[in-house]
Short mmCIF file of N, CA, C and O in Angstrom, two decimals:
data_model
loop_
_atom_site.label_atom_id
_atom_site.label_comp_id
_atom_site.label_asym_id
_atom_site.label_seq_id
_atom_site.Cartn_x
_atom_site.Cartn_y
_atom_site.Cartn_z
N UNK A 1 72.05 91.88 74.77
CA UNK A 1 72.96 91.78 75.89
C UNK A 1 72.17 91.94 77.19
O UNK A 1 71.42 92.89 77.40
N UNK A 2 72.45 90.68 78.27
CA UNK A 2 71.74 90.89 79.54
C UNK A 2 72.73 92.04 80.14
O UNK A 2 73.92 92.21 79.87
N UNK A 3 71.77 92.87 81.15
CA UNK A 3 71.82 93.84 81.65
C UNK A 3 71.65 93.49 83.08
O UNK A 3 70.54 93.27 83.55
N UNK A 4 73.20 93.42 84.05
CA UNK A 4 73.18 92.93 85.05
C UNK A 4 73.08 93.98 86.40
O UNK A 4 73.62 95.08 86.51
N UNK A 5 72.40 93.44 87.17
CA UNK A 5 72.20 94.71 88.70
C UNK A 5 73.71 95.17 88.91
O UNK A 5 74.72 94.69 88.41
N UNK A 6 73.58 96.17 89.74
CA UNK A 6 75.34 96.92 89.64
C UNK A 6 75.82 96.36 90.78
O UNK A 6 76.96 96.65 91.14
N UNK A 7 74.94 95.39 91.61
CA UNK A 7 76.35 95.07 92.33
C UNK A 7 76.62 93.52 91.49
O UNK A 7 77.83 93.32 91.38
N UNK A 8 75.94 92.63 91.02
CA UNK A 8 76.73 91.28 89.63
C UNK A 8 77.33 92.22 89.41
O UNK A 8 78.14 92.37 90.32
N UNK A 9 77.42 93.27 88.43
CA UNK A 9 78.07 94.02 87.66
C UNK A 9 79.53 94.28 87.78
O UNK A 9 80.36 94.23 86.87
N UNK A 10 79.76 94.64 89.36
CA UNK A 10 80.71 94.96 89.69
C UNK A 10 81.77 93.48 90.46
O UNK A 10 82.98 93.29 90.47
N UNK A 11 80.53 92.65 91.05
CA UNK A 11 81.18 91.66 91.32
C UNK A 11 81.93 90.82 90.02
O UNK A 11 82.94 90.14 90.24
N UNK A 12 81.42 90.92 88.84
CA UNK A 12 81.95 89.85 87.72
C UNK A 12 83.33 91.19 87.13
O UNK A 12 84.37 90.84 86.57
N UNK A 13 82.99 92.57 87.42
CA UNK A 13 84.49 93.04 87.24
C UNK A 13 85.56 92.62 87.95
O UNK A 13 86.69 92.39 87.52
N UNK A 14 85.14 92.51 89.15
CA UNK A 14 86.72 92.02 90.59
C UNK A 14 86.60 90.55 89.82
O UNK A 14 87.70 90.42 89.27
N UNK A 15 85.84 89.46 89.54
CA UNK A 15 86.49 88.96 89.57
C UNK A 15 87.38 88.47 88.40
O UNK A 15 88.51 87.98 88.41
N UNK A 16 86.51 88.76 87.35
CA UNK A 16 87.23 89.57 86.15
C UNK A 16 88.93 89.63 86.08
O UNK A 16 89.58 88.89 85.34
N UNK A 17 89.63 90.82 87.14
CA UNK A 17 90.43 91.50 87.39
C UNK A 17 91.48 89.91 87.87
O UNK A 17 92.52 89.48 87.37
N UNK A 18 90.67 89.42 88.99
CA UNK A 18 91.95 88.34 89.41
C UNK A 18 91.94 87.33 88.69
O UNK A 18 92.12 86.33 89.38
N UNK A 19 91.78 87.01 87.26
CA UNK A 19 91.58 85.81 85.73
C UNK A 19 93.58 86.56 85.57
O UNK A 19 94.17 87.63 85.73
N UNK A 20 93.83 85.35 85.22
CA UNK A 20 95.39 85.58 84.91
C UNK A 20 95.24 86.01 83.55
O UNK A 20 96.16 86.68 83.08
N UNK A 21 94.17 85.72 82.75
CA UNK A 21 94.37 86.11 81.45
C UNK A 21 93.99 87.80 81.34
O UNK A 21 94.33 88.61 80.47
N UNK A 22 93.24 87.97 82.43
CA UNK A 22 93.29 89.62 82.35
C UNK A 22 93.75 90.65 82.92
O UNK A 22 93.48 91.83 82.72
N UNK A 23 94.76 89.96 83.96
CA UNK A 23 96.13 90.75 84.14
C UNK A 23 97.05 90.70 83.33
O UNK A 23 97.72 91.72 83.15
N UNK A 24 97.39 89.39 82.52
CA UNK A 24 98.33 89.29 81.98
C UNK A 24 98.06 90.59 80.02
O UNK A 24 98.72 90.57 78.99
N UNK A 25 97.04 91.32 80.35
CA UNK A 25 97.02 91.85 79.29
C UNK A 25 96.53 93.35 80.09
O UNK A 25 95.61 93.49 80.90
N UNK A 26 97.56 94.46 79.51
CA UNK A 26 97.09 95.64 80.05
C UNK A 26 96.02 96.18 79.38
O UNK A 26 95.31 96.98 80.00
N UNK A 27 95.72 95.87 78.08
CA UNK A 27 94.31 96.57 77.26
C UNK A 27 93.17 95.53 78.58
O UNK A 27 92.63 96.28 79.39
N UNK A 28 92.92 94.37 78.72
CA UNK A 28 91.81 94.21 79.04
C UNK A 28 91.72 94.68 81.00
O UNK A 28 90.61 94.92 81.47
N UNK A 29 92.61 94.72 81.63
CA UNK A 29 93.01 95.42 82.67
C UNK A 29 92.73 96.83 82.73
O UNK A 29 92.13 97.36 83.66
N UNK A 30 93.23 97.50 81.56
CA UNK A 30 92.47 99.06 81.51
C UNK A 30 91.17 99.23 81.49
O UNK A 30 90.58 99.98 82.27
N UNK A 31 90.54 98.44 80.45
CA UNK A 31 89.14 98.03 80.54
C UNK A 31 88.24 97.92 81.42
O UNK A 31 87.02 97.92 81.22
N UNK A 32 88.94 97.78 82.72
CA UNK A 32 88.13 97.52 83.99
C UNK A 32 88.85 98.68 84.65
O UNK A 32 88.14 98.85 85.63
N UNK A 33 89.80 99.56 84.72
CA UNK A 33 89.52 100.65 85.62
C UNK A 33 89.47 101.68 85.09
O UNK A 33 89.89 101.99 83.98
N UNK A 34 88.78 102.44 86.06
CA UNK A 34 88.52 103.84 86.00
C UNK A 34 89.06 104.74 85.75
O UNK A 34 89.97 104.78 86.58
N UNK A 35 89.17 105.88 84.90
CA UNK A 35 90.40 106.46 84.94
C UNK A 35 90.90 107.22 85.57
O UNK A 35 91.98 107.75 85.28
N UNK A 36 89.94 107.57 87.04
CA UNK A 36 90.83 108.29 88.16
C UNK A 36 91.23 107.01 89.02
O UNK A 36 91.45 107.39 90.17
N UNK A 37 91.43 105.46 88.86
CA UNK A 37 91.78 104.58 89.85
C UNK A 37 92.49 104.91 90.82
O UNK A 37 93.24 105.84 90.51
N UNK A 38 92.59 104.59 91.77
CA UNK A 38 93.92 104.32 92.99
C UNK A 38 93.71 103.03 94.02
O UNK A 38 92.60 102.61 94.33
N UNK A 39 94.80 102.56 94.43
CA UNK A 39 94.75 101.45 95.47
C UNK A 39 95.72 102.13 96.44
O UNK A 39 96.48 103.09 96.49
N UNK A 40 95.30 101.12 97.15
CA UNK A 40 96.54 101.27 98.54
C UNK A 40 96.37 99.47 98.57
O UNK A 40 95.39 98.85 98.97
N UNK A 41 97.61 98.93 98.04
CA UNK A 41 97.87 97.60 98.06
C UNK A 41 98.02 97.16 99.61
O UNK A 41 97.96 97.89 100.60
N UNK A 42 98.25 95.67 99.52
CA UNK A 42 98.18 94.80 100.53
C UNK A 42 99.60 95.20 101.24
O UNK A 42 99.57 95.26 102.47
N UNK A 43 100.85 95.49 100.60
CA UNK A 43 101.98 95.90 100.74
C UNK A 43 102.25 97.65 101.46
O UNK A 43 103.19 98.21 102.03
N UNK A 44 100.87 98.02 101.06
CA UNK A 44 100.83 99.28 102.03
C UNK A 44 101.39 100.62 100.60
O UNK A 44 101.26 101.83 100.76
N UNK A 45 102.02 99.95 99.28
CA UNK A 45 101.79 100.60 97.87
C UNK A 45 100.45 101.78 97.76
O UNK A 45 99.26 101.48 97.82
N UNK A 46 100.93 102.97 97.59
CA UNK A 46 99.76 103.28 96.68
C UNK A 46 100.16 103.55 95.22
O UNK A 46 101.20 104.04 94.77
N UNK A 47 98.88 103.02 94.48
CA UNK A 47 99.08 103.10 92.55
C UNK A 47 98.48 104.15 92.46
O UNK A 47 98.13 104.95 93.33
N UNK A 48 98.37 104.14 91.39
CA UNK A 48 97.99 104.91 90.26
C UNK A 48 97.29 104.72 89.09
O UNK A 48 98.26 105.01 88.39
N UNK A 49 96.15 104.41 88.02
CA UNK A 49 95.88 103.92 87.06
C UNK A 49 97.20 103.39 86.71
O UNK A 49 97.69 102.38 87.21
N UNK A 50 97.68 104.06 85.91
CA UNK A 50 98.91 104.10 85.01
C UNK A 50 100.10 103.38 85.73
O UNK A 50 100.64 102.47 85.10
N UNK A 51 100.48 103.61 86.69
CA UNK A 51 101.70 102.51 87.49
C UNK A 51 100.99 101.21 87.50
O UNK A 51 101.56 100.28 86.93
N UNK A 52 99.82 100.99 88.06
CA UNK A 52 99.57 99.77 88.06
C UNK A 52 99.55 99.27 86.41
O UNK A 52 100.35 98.40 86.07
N UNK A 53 98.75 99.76 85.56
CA UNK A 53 99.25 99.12 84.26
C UNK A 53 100.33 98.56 84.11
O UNK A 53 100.51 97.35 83.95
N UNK A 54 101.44 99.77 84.17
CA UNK A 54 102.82 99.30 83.97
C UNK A 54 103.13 98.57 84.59
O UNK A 54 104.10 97.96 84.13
N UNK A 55 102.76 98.19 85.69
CA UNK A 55 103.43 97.27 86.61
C UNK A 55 102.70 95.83 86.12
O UNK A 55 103.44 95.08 85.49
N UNK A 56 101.22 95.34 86.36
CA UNK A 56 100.69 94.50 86.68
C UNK A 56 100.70 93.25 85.79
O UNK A 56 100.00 92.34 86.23
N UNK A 57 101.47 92.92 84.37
CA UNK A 57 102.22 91.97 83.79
C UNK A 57 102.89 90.98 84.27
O UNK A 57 102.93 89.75 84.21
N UNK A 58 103.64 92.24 84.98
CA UNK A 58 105.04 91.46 85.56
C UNK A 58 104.67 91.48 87.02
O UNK A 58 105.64 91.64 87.76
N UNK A 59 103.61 91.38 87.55
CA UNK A 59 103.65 90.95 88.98
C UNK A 59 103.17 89.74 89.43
O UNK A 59 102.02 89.33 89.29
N UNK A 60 104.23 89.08 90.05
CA UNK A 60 103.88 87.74 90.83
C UNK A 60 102.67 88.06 91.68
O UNK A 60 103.29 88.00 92.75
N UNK A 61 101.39 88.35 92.06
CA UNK A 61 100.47 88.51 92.58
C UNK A 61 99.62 87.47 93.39
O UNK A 61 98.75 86.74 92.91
N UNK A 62 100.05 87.52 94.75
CA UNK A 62 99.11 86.37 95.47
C UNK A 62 97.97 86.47 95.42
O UNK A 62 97.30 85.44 95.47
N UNK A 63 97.22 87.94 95.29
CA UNK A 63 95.41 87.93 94.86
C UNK A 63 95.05 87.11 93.69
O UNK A 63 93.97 86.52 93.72
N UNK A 64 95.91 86.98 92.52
CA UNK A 64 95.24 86.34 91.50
C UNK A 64 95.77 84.85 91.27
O UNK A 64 95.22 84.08 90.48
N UNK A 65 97.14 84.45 92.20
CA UNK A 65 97.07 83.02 92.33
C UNK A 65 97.89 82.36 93.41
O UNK A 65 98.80 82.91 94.04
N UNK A 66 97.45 81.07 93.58
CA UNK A 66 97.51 80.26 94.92
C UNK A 66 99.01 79.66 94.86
O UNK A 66 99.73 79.96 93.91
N UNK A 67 99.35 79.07 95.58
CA UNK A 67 101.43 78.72 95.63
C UNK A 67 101.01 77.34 94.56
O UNK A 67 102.05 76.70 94.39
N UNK A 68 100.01 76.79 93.90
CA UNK A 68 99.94 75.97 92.91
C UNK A 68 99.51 76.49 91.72
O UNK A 68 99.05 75.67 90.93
N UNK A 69 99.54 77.76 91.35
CA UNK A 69 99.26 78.76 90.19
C UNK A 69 97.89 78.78 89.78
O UNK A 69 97.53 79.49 88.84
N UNK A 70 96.98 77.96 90.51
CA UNK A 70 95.23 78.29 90.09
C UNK A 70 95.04 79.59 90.85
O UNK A 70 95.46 79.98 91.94
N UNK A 71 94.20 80.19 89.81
CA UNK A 71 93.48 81.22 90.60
C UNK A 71 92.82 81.35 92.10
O UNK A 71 92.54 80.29 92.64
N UNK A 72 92.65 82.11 92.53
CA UNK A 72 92.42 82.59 93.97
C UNK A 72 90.88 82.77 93.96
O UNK A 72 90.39 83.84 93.60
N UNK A 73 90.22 81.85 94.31
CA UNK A 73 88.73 82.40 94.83
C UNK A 73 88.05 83.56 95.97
O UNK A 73 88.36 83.52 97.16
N UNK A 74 87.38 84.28 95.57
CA UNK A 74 87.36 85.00 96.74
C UNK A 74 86.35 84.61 97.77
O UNK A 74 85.22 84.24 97.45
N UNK A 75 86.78 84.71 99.12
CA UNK A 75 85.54 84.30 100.12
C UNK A 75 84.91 85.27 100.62
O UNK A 75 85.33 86.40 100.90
N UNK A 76 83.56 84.69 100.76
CA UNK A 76 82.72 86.47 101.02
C UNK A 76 82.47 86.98 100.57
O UNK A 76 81.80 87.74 101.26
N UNK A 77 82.47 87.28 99.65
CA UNK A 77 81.83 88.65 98.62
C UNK A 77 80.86 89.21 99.15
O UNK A 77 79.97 88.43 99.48
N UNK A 78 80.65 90.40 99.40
CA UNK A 78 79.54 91.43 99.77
C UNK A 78 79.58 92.55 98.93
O UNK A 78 80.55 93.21 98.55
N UNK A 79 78.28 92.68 98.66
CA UNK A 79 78.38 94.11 97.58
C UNK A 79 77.18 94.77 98.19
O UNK A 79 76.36 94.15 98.87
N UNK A 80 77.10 96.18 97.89
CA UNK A 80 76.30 96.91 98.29
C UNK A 80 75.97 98.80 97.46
O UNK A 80 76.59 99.83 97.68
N UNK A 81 75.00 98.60 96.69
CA UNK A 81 74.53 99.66 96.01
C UNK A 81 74.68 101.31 96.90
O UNK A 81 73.70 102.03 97.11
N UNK A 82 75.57 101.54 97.18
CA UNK A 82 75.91 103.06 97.83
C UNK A 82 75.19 103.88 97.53
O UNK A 82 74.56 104.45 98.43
N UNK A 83 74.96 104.31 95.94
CA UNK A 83 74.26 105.21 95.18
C UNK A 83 74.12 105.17 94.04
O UNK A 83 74.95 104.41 93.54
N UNK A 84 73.15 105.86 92.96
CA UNK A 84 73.31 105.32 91.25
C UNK A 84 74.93 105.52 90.96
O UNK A 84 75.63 106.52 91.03
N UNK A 85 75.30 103.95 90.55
CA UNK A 85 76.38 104.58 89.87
C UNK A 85 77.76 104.36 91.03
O UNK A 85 78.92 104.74 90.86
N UNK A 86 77.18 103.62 92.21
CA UNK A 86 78.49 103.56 93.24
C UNK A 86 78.25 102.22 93.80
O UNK A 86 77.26 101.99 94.49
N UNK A 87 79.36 101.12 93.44
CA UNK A 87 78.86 99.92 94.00
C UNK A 87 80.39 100.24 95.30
O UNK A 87 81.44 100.86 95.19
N UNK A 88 79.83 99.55 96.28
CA UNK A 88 81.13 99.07 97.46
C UNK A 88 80.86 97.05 97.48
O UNK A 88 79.91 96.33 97.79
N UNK A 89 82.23 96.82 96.98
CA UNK A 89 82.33 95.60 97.44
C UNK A 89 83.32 95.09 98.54
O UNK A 89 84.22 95.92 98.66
N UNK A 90 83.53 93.77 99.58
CA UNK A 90 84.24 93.58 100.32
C UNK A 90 84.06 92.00 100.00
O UNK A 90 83.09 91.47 99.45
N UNK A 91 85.67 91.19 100.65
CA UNK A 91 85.88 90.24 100.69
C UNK A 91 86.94 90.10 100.66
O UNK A 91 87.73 91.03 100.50
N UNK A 92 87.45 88.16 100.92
CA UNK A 92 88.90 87.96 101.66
C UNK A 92 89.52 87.33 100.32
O UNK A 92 88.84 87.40 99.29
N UNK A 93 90.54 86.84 100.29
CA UNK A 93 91.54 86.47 99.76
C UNK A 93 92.68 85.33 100.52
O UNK A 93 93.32 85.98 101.34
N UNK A 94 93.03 84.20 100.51
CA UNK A 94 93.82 83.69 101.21
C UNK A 94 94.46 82.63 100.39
O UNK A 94 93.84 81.84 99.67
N UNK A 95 96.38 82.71 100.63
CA UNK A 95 96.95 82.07 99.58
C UNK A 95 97.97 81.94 100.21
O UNK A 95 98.18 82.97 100.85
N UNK A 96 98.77 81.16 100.37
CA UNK A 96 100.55 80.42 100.67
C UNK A 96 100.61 81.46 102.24
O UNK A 96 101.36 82.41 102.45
N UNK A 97 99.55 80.88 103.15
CA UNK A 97 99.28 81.50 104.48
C UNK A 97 99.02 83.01 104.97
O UNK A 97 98.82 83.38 106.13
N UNK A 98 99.08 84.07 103.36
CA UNK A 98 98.64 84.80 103.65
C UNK A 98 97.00 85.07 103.31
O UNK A 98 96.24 84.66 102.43
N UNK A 99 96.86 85.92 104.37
CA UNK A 99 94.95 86.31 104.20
C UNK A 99 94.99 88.08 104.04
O UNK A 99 95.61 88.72 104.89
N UNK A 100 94.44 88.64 103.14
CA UNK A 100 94.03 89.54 103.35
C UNK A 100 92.75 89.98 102.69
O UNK A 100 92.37 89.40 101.68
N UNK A 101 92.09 90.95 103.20
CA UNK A 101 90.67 91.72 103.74
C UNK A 101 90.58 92.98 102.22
O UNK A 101 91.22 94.03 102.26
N UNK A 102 89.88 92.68 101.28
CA UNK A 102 89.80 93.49 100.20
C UNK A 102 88.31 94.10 100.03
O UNK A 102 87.24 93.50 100.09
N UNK A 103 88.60 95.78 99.76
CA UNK A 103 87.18 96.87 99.19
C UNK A 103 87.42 97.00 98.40
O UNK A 103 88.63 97.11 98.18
N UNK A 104 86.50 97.09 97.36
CA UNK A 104 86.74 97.83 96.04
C UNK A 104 85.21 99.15 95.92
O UNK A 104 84.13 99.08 96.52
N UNK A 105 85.52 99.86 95.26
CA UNK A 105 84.75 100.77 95.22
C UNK A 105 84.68 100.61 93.65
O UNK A 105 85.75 100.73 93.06
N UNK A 106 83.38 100.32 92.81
CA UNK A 106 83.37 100.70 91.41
C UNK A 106 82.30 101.50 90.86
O UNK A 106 81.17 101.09 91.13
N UNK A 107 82.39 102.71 90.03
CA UNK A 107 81.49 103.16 89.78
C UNK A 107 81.02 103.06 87.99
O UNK A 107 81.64 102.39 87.16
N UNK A 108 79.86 103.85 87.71
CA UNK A 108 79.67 103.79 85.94
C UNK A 108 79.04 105.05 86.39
O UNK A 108 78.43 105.39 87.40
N UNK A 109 79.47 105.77 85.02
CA UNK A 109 79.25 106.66 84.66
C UNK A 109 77.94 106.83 83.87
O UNK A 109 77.95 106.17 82.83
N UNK A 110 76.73 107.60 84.10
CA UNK A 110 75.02 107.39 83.87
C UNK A 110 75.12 106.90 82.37
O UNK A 110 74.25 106.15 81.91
N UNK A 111 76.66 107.51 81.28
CA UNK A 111 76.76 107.18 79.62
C UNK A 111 77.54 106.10 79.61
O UNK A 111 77.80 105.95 78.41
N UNK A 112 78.17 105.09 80.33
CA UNK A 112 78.91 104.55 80.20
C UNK A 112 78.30 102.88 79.88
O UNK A 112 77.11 102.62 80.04
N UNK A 113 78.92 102.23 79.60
CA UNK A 113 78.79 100.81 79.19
C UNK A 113 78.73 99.99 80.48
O UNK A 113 77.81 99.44 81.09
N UNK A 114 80.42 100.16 80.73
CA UNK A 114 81.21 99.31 81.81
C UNK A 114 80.60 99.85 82.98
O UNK A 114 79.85 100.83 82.87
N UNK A 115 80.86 99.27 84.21
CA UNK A 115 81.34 99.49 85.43
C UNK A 115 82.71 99.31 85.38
O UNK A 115 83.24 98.58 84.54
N UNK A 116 83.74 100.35 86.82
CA UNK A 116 84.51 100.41 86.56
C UNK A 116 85.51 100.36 88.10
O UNK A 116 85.10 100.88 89.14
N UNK A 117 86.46 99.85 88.03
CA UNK A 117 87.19 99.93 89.30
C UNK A 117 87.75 101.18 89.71
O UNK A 117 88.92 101.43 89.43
N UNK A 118 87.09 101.96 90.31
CA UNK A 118 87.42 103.31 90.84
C UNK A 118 88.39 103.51 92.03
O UNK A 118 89.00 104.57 92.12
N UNK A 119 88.56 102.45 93.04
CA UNK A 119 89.34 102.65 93.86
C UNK A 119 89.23 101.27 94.59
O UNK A 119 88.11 100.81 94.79
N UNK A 120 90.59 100.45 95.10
CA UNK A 120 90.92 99.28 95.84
C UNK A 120 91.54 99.62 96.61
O UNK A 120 92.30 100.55 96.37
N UNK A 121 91.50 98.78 98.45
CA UNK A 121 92.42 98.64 99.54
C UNK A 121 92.26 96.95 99.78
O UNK A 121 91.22 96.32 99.59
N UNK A 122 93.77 96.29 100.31
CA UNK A 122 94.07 95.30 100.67
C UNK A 122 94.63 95.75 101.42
O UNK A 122 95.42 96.69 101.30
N UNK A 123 94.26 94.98 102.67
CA UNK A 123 94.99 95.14 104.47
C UNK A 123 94.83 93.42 104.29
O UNK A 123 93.93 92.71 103.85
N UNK A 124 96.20 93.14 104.89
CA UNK A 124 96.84 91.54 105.15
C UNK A 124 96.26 91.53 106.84
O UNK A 124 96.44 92.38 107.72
N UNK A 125 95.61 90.39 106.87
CA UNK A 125 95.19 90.27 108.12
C UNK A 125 96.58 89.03 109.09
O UNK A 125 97.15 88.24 108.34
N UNK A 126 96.98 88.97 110.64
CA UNK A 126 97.39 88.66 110.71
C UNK A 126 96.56 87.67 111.61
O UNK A 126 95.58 88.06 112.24
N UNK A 127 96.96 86.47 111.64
CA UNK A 127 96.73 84.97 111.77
C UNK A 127 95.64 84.93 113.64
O UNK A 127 95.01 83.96 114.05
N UNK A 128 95.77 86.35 114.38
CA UNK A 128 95.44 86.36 115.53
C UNK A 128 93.74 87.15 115.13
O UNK A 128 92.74 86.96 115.82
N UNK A 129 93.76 87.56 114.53
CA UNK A 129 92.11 88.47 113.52
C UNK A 129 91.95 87.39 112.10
O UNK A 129 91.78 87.74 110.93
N UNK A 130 92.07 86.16 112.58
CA UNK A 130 91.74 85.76 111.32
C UNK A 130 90.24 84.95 111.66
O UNK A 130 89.60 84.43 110.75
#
């Protein structure tokens, strides 16, 4: 098994995360977060590991697809090695005129396999900061 730098690592988790086939399943969705997760959604929501599970099936989600149901590419991607074990990524999102501005924070644990989604924010940018 190739052994990828931690910020690929973390970038192929996000994008991982917005594949309809791996929202649409909460085992492979758990798989990618952390188990202290939290977000503060685009909606101004904060989750929880566990709420978002429960929730993220059944959510119509503009991050993971476009008003023609293909997935959402992300623009920008920036990642950046914080510390062993702490990736910060940033980048946009834009779909049926909305845009918003996404961090993810993922870390691995020094025994761990995965990298892991430790914490997400989406802020909707409005059309005058775009």
């Amino acid at each position: 098994m190739a052994v990828l730098d931690p910020v690929a690592a973390a970038v192929a988790g996000e994008l991982a995360l917005l594949e309809p086939s791996v929202r649409a399943s909460r085992a492979e969705s758990g798989r990618l977060l952390d188990p202290e997760f939290t977000e503060v959604g685009a909606s101004g929501r904060r989750w929880t590991r566990d709420a978002l599970l429960d929730a993220i099936t059944d959510m119509d989600d503009v991050a993971a697809l476009d008003a023609q149901g293909t997935p959402c590419v992300p623009q920008g991607v920036r990642g950046v090695l914080l510390a062993p074990g702490i990736v910060h990524l940033t980048y946009e999102l834009a779909s049926g005129g909305r845009h918003v501005r996404r961090s993810s924070v993922w870390r691995k644990a020094p025994d761990a396999v995965l990298w892991r989604l430790y914490h997400h924010q989406g802020t909707p940018v409005p059309p005058e900061h775009r």
